[in-house]
Coordinates of C-alpha atoms in Angstrom, one line a residue:
M219 CA 20.0 45.9 -32.4
T220 CA 19.9 47.5 -29.0
A221 CA 17.5 49.6 -27.1
T222 CA 18.8 51.7 -24.1
L223 CA 16.5 53.5 -21.6
L224 CA 17.9 55.6 -18.8
F225 CA 15.6 56.2 -15.9
C226 CA 15.8 58.0 -12.5
F227 CA 14.4 56.7 -9.4
G228 CA 15.2 57.3 -5.6
G229 CA 17.2 60.4 -6.1
P230 CA 18.5 63.0 -8.8
F231 CA 21.6 61.1 -9.6
L232 CA 20.6 57.3 -9.2
F233 CA 20.1 55.6 -12.7
S234 CA 19.3 52.1 -13.6
Q235 CA 19.9 51.0 -17.4
V236 CA 17.7 48.6 -19.2
K237 CA 18.7 47.0 -22.4
A238 CA 17.4 44.5 -24.8
E239 CA 19.1 43.0 -27.8
I240 CA 18.7 40.1 -30.1
D241 CA 21.2 37.9 -32.0
T242 CA 19.6 37.9 -35.0
A243 CA 16.6 39.7 -37.0
S244 CA 16.1 37.0 -39.6
I245 CA 15.4 33.3 -39.2
K246 CA 13.9 30.4 -41.1
I247 CA 10.7 28.8 -39.7
G248 CA 11.1 27.0 -36.5
E249 CA 14.7 28.4 -35.9
Q250 CA 15.4 30.2 -32.6
I251 CA 16.4 33.7 -31.8
K252 CA 18.4 34.6 -28.6
Y253 CA 16.7 37.7 -27.0
T254 CA 18.7 39.0 -23.9
I255 CA 17.5 41.7 -21.3
S256 CA 20.2 43.4 -19.2
V257 CA 19.6 45.4 -16.3
E258 CA 22.1 47.5 -14.3
A259 CA 20.8 48.1 -10.7
D260 CA 22.0 48.4 -7.1
S261 CA 22.3 45.5 -4.9
L262 CA 19.1 46.3 -3.1
D263 CA 17.0 47.0 -6.0
L264 CA 14.2 44.4 -6.6
V265 CA 14.1 43.6 -10.4
D266 CA 11.4 41.7 -12.2
F267 CA 11.9 40.3 -15.6
P268 CA 9.3 39.0 -18.0
E269 CA 7.6 35.6 -17.4
D270 CA 5.3 33.4 -19.5
Q271 CA 4.4 34.1 -23.1
T272 CA 4.8 37.9 -23.3
F273 CA 6.8 37.7 -26.6
S274 CA 3.7 36.9 -28.9
P275 CA 3.4 36.7 -31.8
L276 CA 6.8 34.7 -31.3
E277 CA 6.7 31.9 -29.0
M278 CA 9.0 31.6 -25.8
V279 CA 10.6 28.1 -26.0
E280 CA 12.8 28.6 -22.9
A281 CA 13.8 31.2 -20.3
L282 CA 17.2 30.8 -18.8
K283 CA 18.0 31.8 -15.1
I284 CA 19.1 35.2 -14.3
D285 CA 22.9 35.8 -14.7
T286 CA 24.4 38.4 -12.2
V287 CA 27.6 40.1 -12.7
P288 CA 29.2 42.8 -10.4
K289 CA 30.0 46.0 -12.5
D290 CA 31.5 49.3 -11.3
G291 CA 30.1 48.8 -7.8
R292 CA 26.6 47.9 -9.0
L293 CA 25.2 44.5 -10.3
L294 CA 24.6 43.6 -13.9
L295 CA 21.5 41.3 -14.3
Q296 CA 21.1 39.5 -17.7
R297 CA 18.3 37.0 -18.5
M298 CA 18.1 35.2 -22.2
Y299 CA 14.8 33.9 -23.8
A300 CA 14.9 31.5 -26.6
L301 CA 12.2 32.6 -29.0
T302 CA 10.7 30.9 -32.4
Q303 CA 8.0 31.3 -35.0
F304 CA 6.4 28.7 -37.2
D305 CA 4.7 30.8 -39.8
S306 CA 6.6 32.7 -42.4
G307 CA 6.3 36.7 -42.6
A308 CA 7.5 39.7 -40.7
F309 CA 6.6 40.0 -37.1
I310 CA 7.3 42.6 -34.3
I311 CA 8.5 41.4 -30.8
P312 CA 6.5 43.9 -28.6
P313 CA 8.2 46.0 -25.7
Q314 CA 8.9 43.9 -22.8
R315 CA 8.0 45.3 -19.3
I316 CA 10.8 45.2 -16.5
A317 CA 9.8 46.2 -13.0
I318 CA 12.6 47.8 -10.7
N319 CA 11.4 48.4 -7.3
E320 CA 7.9 47.8 -8.7
K321 CA 8.3 50.7 -11.2
P322 CA 7.8 49.7 -14.8
Y323 CA 10.3 50.2 -17.7
L324 CA 9.6 49.1 -21.4
T325 CA 12.1 47.8 -23.8
D326 CA 12.1 48.6 -27.5
S327 CA 10.4 46.4 -30.1
F328 CA 12.0 44.4 -32.6
R329 CA 11.1 43.8 -36.2
I330 CA 11.7 39.8 -37.0
K331 CA 11.6 38.3 -40.5
V332 CA 10.8 34.6 -40.7
A333 CA 11.5 32.8 -44.1
D334 CA 10.0 29.8 -45.6
V335 CA 12.0 26.7 -46.1
V336 CA 12.5 26.3 -49.7
V337 CA 11.5 22.9 -50.9
D338 CA 12.6 21.9 -54.7
T339 CA 9.6 20.0 -55.8
T340 CA 11.6 19.0 -58.9
K341 CA 13.9 17.0 -56.9
Q342 CA 11.7 15.8 -54.2
K343 CA 9.7 12.9 -55.1
M344 CA 5.8 13.3 -54.7
F345 CA 3.5 10.5 -53.8
D346 CA -0.2 10.0 -54.2
I347 CA -2.5 10.2 -51.3
K348 CA -2.9 7.1 -49.5
P349 CA -6.3 5.5 -49.8
L350 CA -8.5 4.9 -46.7
L351 CA -7.6 1.4 -45.0
N352 CA -9.9 -0.6 -43.1
V353 CA -8.7 -1.6 -39.6
D354 CA -9.6 -3.9 -36.9
R355 CA -11.8 -2.6 -34.3
S356 CA -9.9 -1.7 -31.3
R357 CA -10.4 -4.1 -28.1
A358 CA -8.4 -1.9 -25.7
K359 CA -11.5 -0.4 -24.0
L360 CA -13.1 -3.9 -23.6
W361 CA -9.8 -5.3 -22.2
W362 CA -9.6 -2.5 -19.7
T363 CA -13.2 -3.0 -18.7
I364 CA -12.5 -6.7 -18.2
F365 CA -9.4 -5.9 -16.2
W366 CA -11.1 -3.5 -13.9
V367 CA -13.9 -5.9 -13.5
I368 CA -11.5 -8.8 -12.6
L369 CA -9.6 -6.4 -10.4
G370 CA -12.6 -5.4 -8.4
L371 CA -13.9 -9.0 -8.0
A372 CA -10.3 -10.0 -6.8
I373 CA -10.3 -7.3 -4.3
I374 CA -13.9 -8.3 -3.0
G375 CA -12.6 -11.8 -2.9
G376 CA -9.4 -10.9 -1.1
L377 CA -11.4 -9.0 1.8
V378 CA -14.0 -11.7 2.1
Y379 CA -11.0 -14.3 2.4
W380 CA -9.1 -12.1 4.8
F381 CA -11.9 -11.2 7.1
F382 CA -13.9 -14.5 6.9
L383 CA -12.4 -17.5 5.3
R384 CA -8.6 -17.5 6.4
K385 CA -7.3 -19.1 9.4
K386 CA -6.3 -16.1 11.8
P387 CA -3.2 -16.3 13.8
L388 CA -4.6 -17.2 17.3
T389 CA -3.8 -15.3 20.5
E390 CA -2.4 -17.0 23.8
E391 CA -5.9 -16.9 25.1
E392 CA -7.1 -18.5 22.0
K393 CA -4.5 -21.2 21.9
I394 CA -5.3 -22.1 25.5
A395 CA -9.0 -22.3 24.6
M396 CA -8.2 -24.8 22.0
L397 CA -6.3 -27.1 24.2
P398 CA -8.1 -30.4 25.6
P399 CA -9.7 -29.6 28.9
F400 CA -7.1 -31.4 31.1
D401 CA -4.2 -29.5 29.2
R402 CA -6.2 -26.1 29.5
A403 CA -6.7 -26.4 33.0
M404 CA -3.0 -27.1 33.7
A405 CA -2.1 -24.2 31.6
Q406 CA -4.4 -21.7 33.3
L407 CA -3.2 -22.8 36.7
K408 CA 0.3 -22.2 35.6
D409 CA -0.7 -18.8 34.5
L410 CA -2.5 -18.2 37.7
E411 CA 0.9 -19.1 39.4
N412 CA 2.6 -16.5 37.6
S413 CA -0.2 -13.8 38.0
R414 CA 0.2 -10.8 40.7
Y415 CA -3.1 -11.2 42.4
L416 CA -1.6 -12.0 45.6
L417 CA 1.0 -9.4 45.5
Q418 CA -1.6 -6.9 44.7
D419 CA -3.7 -8.0 47.7
E420 CA -6.5 -9.3 45.4
H421 CA -7.5 -12.4 46.9
K422 CA -11.0 -12.4 45.7
K423 CA -10.0 -12.6 42.1
Y424 CA -7.4 -15.1 42.6
Y425 CA -9.8 -17.6 44.4
S426 CA -12.6 -16.8 41.8
E427 CA -10.2 -17.7 39.0
L428 CA -9.0 -20.8 40.9
T429 CA -12.4 -22.3 41.4
N430 CA -13.6 -21.4 37.9
I431 CA -10.7 -23.2 36.3
V432 CA -11.4 -26.5 38.3
R433 CA -15.2 -26.1 38.0
S434 CA -14.9 -25.6 34.1
Y435 CA -12.6 -28.7 34.1
L436 CA -15.0 -30.9 35.9
E437 CA -18.1 -29.6 33.8
E438 CA -16.3 -30.7 30.5
E439 CA -14.4 -33.6 31.6
V440 CA -16.6 -35.4 34.2
H441 CA -19.8 -34.0 32.6
V442 CA -21.3 -32.7 35.9
S443 CA -23.0 -29.3 36.3
A444 CA -20.2 -27.5 38.1
L445 CA -20.4 -23.8 37.4
E446 CA -23.9 -23.2 38.3
S447 CA -23.8 -25.5 41.4
T448 CA -23.2 -24.4 45.0
T449 CA -20.3 -26.1 47.0
D450 CA -22.5 -28.6 48.5
Q451 CA -24.3 -29.5 45.4
L452 CA -21.1 -30.1 43.6
I453 CA -19.4 -32.3 46.3
D454 CA -22.7 -34.3 46.5
R455 CA -22.6 -34.9 42.7
L456 CA -18.9 -36.0 43.0
E457 CA -19.7 -38.3 45.6
L458 CA -22.6 -39.9 43.8
L459 CA -20.2 -40.5 40.8
K460 CA -17.7 -42.0 43.1
D461 CA -20.4 -44.4 44.6
S462 CA -21.6 -45.3 41.3
G463 CA -18.1 -46.2 40.0
S464 CA -18.0 -43.6 37.3
L465 CA -15.3 -41.6 38.9
D466 CA -12.6 -43.4 41.0
L467 CA -11.6 -40.6 43.5
Q468 CA -10.5 -40.9 47.0
D469 CA -12.6 -39.7 49.9
E470 CA -9.6 -37.7 51.1
T471 CA -9.5 -36.0 47.7
I472 CA -13.1 -35.1 47.6
K473 CA -12.5 -33.6 51.4
Q474 CA -9.6 -31.6 50.2
F475 CA -11.5 -30.1 47.3
K476 CA -14.6 -29.3 49.5
R477 CA -12.2 -27.3 52.1
I478 CA -10.7 -25.4 49.0
L479 CA -14.2 -24.5 47.7
Q480 CA -15.4 -23.4 51.2
T481 CA -12.4 -21.2 51.5
A482 CA -13.1 -19.6 48.3
D483 CA -16.7 -19.0 49.2
L484 CA -15.5 -17.2 52.5
V485 CA -13.1 -15.1 50.5
K486 CA -15.6 -14.2 47.8
F487 CA -18.6 -13.5 50.1
A488 CA -17.4 -13.1 53.7
K489 CA -14.3 -11.2 52.8
S490 CA -12.0 -13.5 54.4
K491 CA -8.4 -13.0 53.7
P492 CA -6.0 -16.2 53.9
S493 CA -2.4 -15.8 54.0
N494 CA -0.5 -15.8 50.6
L495 CA 1.1 -19.1 51.6
V496 CA -2.4 -20.8 52.1
A497 CA -3.4 -19.4 48.9
E498 CA -0.4 -20.8 47.1
Q499 CA -1.1 -24.2 48.8
D500 CA -4.6 -24.2 47.7
R501 CA -3.6 -23.6 44.1
T502 CA -1.0 -26.6 44.3
A503 CA -3.8 -28.8 45.8
V504 CA -6.3 -27.9 43.1
E505 CA -3.6 -28.7 40.3
N506 CA -3.3 -32.2 42.2
I507 CA -7.0 -32.6 42.2
V508 CA -7.2 -32.1 38.5
V509 CA -4.5 -34.5 37.9
L510 CA -6.3 -37.2 40.3
T511 CA -9.6 -36.5 38.6
K512 CA -8.0 -37.1 35.2
E513 CA -6.8 -40.4 36.5
A514 CA -10.0 -41.4 37.9
I515 CA -12.0 -40.8 34.8
P516 CA -12.4 -44.5 33.2
E517 CA -10.9 -44.7 29.6
P518 CA -13.4 -44.3 26.9
T519 CA -14.2 -47.2 24.8
E520 CA -13.4 -47.3 21.2
E521 CA -16.7 -46.7 20.2
E522 CA -17.0 -43.5 22.5
L523 CA -13.8 -42.3 20.9
M524 CA -15.2 -42.7 17.3
L525 CA -18.4 -41.0 18.4
N526 CA -16.5 -38.2 19.8
E527 CA -14.3 -37.9 16.6
E528 CA -17.3 -38.0 14.4
Y529 CA -18.8 -35.2 16.6
L530 CA -15.6 -32.9 16.3
Q531 CA -15.3 -33.4 12.8
E532 CA -19.1 -32.5 12.3
Q533 CA -18.5 -29.4 14.4
A534 CA -15.5 -28.4 12.2
K535 CA -17.6 -28.7 9.1
K536 CA -20.4 -26.6 10.7
K537 CA -17.9 -23.9 11.5
Q538 CA -16.5 -24.0 8.0
R539 CA -19.9 -24.1 6.5
K540 CA -20.7 -21.1 8.7
K541 CA -17.9 -19.1 7.6
I542 CA -18.9 -19.7 3.8
Y543 CA -22.4 -18.7 4.4
I544 CA -21.1 -15.5 5.9
A545 CA -18.9 -14.8 2.9
A546 CA -21.5 -15.7 0.5
A547 CA -24.0 -13.2 2.4
V548 CA -21.4 -10.4 2.3
L549 CA -20.8 -10.8 -1.3
A550 CA -24.5 -11.1 -1.9
F551 CA -25.0 -8.0 -0.1
L552 CA -22.4 -6.1 -1.9
L553 CA -23.8 -7.1 -5.3
V554 CA -27.4 -6.5 -4.2
G555 CA -26.4 -3.2 -2.5
G556 CA -24.3 -2.0 -5.4
T557 CA -26.9 -2.9 -8.0
V558 CA -29.8 -1.3 -5.9
F559 CA -27.7 1.8 -5.6
S560 CA -26.9 2.1 -9.2
L561 CA -30.5 1.5 -10.1
T562 CA -31.6 4.1 -7.8
V563 CA -28.9 6.8 -9.1
Y564 CA -28.6 6.0 -12.8
G565 CA -31.7 4.1 -13.6
F566 CA -32.2 0.9 -15.0
K567 CA -31.8 1.4 -18.7
K568 CA -28.2 3.0 -18.0
V569 CA -27.2 0.3 -15.7
K570 CA -28.4 -2.4 -18.2
D571 CA -26.7 -0.7 -21.2
S572 CA -23.5 -0.4 -19.1
V573 CA -23.4 -4.0 -18.2
F574 CA -24.5 -5.6 -21.4
G575 CA -23.6 -2.6 -23.7
Y576 CA -25.7 -0.6 -26.3
P577 CA -24.5 0.6 -29.7
T578 CA -25.1 4.2 -29.5
K579 CA -23.8 4.4 -25.9
E580 CA -20.5 2.8 -27.2
L581 CA -20.3 5.4 -30.0
L582 CA -20.9 8.4 -27.5
E583 CA -18.1 7.2 -25.1
K584 CA -15.5 6.2 -27.8
E585 CA -12.8 8.6 -29.0
W586 CA -14.4 10.8 -31.6
V587 CA -12.8 12.0 -35.1
A588 CA -12.8 15.7 -36.1
S589 CA -12.3 15.8 -39.9
T590 CA -13.1 17.8 -43.0
Y591 CA -15.1 16.2 -45.8
G592 CA -15.7 17.1 -49.5
F593 CA -15.4 20.2 -51.4
P594 CA -16.6 22.7 -50.6
P595 CA -15.4 21.6 -47.2
V596 CA -17.5 20.5 -44.2
E597 CA -15.9 20.3 -40.8
I598 CA -17.6 17.8 -38.4
E599 CA -16.5 15.8 -35.4
T600 CA -18.2 12.3 -35.4
P601 CA -17.8 9.0 -33.4
E602 CA -16.6 7.2 -36.4
V603 CA -14.6 8.2 -39.7
M604 CA -17.2 8.5 -42.4
L605 CA -16.4 6.7 -45.7
R606 CA -16.8 8.0 -49.2
T607 CA -19.8 6.5 -51.1
E608 CA -20.7 7.0 -54.7
V609 CA -24.3 8.3 -55.4
E610 CA -26.3 8.0 -58.3
F611 CA -28.4 11.1 -59.2
P612 CA -31.6 11.2 -61.4
E613 CA -31.0 11.9 -65.2
A614 CA -32.9 15.2 -64.7
I615 CA -30.3 16.8 -62.6
R616 CA -27.2 14.7 -63.4
D617 CA -26.2 16.9 -66.5
S618 CA -26.2 20.1 -64.2
I619 CA -23.8 18.3 -61.5
Q620 CA -20.0 18.7 -61.8
D621 CA -18.8 16.8 -58.8
N622 CA -20.3 15.2 -55.7
N623 CA -18.6 13.9 -52.6
T624 CA -20.6 12.0 -50.2
F625 CA -19.4 10.2 -47.0
V626 CA -21.5 8.1 -44.8
H627 CA -21.4 6.4 -41.5
G628 CA -24.1 3.9 -40.7
S629 CA -27.6 3.3 -42.2
P630 CA -30.6 5.6 -42.2
L631 CA -32.7 2.8 -41.4
G632 CA -30.3 1.6 -38.4
L633 CA -29.9 2.9 -34.8
F634 CA -27.7 5.9 -35.9
S635 CA -26.2 7.2 -39.2
T636 CA -24.4 10.4 -40.3
T637 CA -24.1 11.6 -44.0
V638 CA -22.2 14.7 -45.2
S639 CA -22.5 15.7 -48.9
S640 CA -20.8 18.6 -50.8
T641 CA -22.1 18.9 -54.5
T642 CA -20.9 21.5 -57.2
Y643 CA -22.8 22.7 -60.2
K644 CA -21.4 23.1 -63.6
N645 CA -22.9 26.5 -63.7
P646 CA -21.2 28.6 -60.9
Q647 CA -24.0 30.8 -60.9
T648 CA -26.6 28.1 -59.9
E649 CA -28.4 28.7 -56.7
P650 CA -28.5 25.8 -54.3
Q651 CA -32.0 24.0 -54.5
F652 CA -32.7 23.2 -50.9
E653 CA -36.3 22.5 -51.6
A654 CA -35.4 20.1 -54.4
S655 CA -32.7 18.2 -52.6
L656 CA -34.8 17.8 -49.3
G657 CA -37.6 16.6 -51.3
A658 CA -35.3 14.0 -53.0
M659 CA -34.1 12.8 -49.8
L660 CA -37.8 12.4 -48.3
A661 CA -38.9 10.5 -51.2
S662 CA -35.8 8.1 -50.9
W663 CA -36.9 7.5 -47.4
E664 CA -40.4 6.8 -48.1
A665 CA -39.3 4.3 -50.9
A666 CA -37.3 2.8 -48.2
G667 CA -40.4 2.2 -46.0
I668 CA -40.5 5.2 -43.7
R669 CA -44.0 6.6 -43.4
N670 CA -45.7 9.6 -41.8
I671 CA -42.7 11.9 -42.1
I672 CA -43.0 15.0 -40.1
T673 CA -40.9 18.0 -41.1
K674 CA -40.0 21.3 -39.1
Q675 CA -37.7 24.0 -40.2
E676 CA -35.6 26.6 -38.5
E677 CA -32.4 28.7 -39.2
F678 CA -29.1 27.0 -38.2
S679 CA -25.7 28.9 -37.5
S680 CA -22.6 26.9 -37.8
K681 CA -19.7 27.0 -35.4
S682 CA -18.3 30.2 -37.3
G683 CA -21.5 31.7 -37.7
V684 CA -22.4 30.6 -41.3
K685 CA -26.1 30.7 -41.7
G686 CA -28.1 27.6 -43.1
L687 CA -31.4 25.8 -42.9
K688 CA -32.2 23.0 -40.3
V689 CA -34.9 20.6 -41.1
F690 CA -35.9 18.1 -38.4
G691 CA -38.7 15.7 -37.5
S692 CA -39.6 12.1 -37.3
G693 CA -41.2 9.2 -39.3
Q694 CA -42.3 5.5 -38.7
L695 CA -40.4 2.8 -39.9
K696 CA -42.1 -0.6 -40.5
T697 CA -40.5 -3.5 -39.1
P698 CA -40.0 -6.2 -42.1
D699 CA -42.2 -9.5 -41.8
S700 CA -44.3 -7.8 -38.9
N701 CA -47.0 -5.5 -38.0
S702 CA -44.7 -3.5 -35.6
S703 CA -42.9 -0.3 -36.4
R704 CA -40.4 2.2 -34.5
K705 CA -40.0 5.6 -34.6
I706 CA -37.1 7.3 -36.5
A707 CA -35.9 10.9 -35.7
Y708 CA -33.6 13.1 -38.1
T709 CA -32.0 16.4 -38.5
V710 CA -30.9 17.7 -41.9
L711 CA -28.6 20.8 -42.3
L712 CA -28.3 22.6 -45.8
F713 CA -26.0 25.1 -46.5
G714 CA -24.6 26.6 -50.0
G715 CA -23.9 29.5 -52.1
Q716 CA -23.6 30.2 -55.8
G717 CA -22.4 27.0 -57.5
F718 CA -22.5 24.5 -54.7
I719 CA -24.7 23.1 -51.9
Q720 CA -23.6 21.2 -48.8
Q721 CA -25.8 18.6 -46.7
I722 CA -25.5 17.1 -43.5
V723 CA -28.1 14.3 -42.4
I724 CA -28.3 12.6 -39.0
T725 CA -30.9 9.8 -38.3
W726 CA -31.3 7.9 -35.0
E727 CA -34.0 5.9 -33.1
D728 CA -36.6 8.5 -31.3
G729 CA -36.2 8.3 -27.7
D730 CA -32.3 7.1 -27.6
T731 CA -31.0 9.4 -25.0
Y732 CA -27.3 8.3 -26.1
A733 CA -28.1 9.1 -29.8
E734 CA -29.6 12.6 -28.8
Q735 CA -26.4 13.3 -26.9
I736 CA -24.3 12.2 -30.1
V737 CA -26.5 14.7 -32.3
E738 CA -25.9 17.6 -29.8
R739 CA -22.3 16.9 -30.0
V740 CA -22.2 16.7 -33.8
L741 CA -24.3 19.7 -34.4
A742 CA -22.1 21.9 -32.1
S743 CA -19.1 20.8 -34.0
V744 CA -20.3 21.7 -37.6
D745 CA -18.7 24.4 -39.8
V746 CA -18.8 25.1 -43.5
K747 CA -17.0 27.3 -46.2
T748 CA -19.2 29.7 -47.8
T749 CA -17.7 29.6 -51.2
A750 CA -16.4 27.2 -53.6

């Protein structure tokens, strides 16, 4: 079939031709139709083809790219669509809109016949419906939870190790600071020799650093108060050490050292400016004084060496313990802070239930199952698949019942339960007995130990608008072997028509917020058929 439309635009003799065609008008379910739209237009025309699912009730499987072919000085634009349908019957492909220079044009419609796939049941072997099988509970969510907890702890541990426990690479300054006093002083003097202080005319910085190096060395190695002492005080202390035999320095060495310190004082406080040659000679002299001082210090006894080693080990242990304490404090802060934040935002119960688990919370958060139960059917979404259960009816009503399908999850005396029941009567004209059914259920609850049952009633509408009766309330369940009791809440939905009755019963522990959310979701999913 083809559809051809002629349109005038832009002038009395300017035409654009729009054509649509299909390769077949009859297919089987799931087969595809090739639907092609052709447009003849000028090279400057702007042509917009159909996009998205505009072929309903047929479904567009694929839209190929536009093919452009020159034709008689104009352009022939073609685009092919693959369409299909998965229901049998006769369908109409609606006219498709093509815009040429923003002016709309419509193609013709097409009638399509979709045929069933014939199945020969005499040759095709039929099998019984498979029974329900008990399967092991999936532990996938638990393993994922464990995985994320371990990953989180590993990240926190890695951060604590990286910032607090690991031995970080030392900078050059830190490496020099770790050296023994003599080696450190010699390294610092070598760095001072390579500095640019003298080239930049910064004599004050040069002499400040020079005297700090030698004073620090004397304070650590000779154990005199050198950094806070004046020049005269420091020289007096060195002479006292020399006289006592604790420091074997020559008088000439002490005099030379005093001269250098006095020169440095003049540079720092009197703005004196010795020549670069004198400054270099002073640095060399200080280096020689450090060497002579090292040689003048008596060798420590074995006992002093052992005490010094013990001291160093103790200092290293203290440093390591400090790192561990800091890491533990950071970890404790994160745990306490995270706990306090969670308790503030979510509350104690939700945090406790998230950490230790709670049955109804697990039901709420798991993957739910939407299914149809019994006949007449009841459509409902629940956390777990309900299992078929045989029900014994009293003799008074047993003879009037043709069939009963009851499906249960949980126990009415437990934390949460759901029951769906569909019952058909032998007499198709029998009206559903809501009051009798509700009375029998309440009587069974009282026999099970539920007391002080409160009932309320209101109208209920299913998802598709079917009207029914909603009965709800609460009761007290006495705990066996004790005087305590707990409050049970319930909701009962009753639907029915001539010849049948449908019943949905939900029970839970009153005050359980997770169970209440489950109930809301279950009630929102309920739908029933109105005829048997």
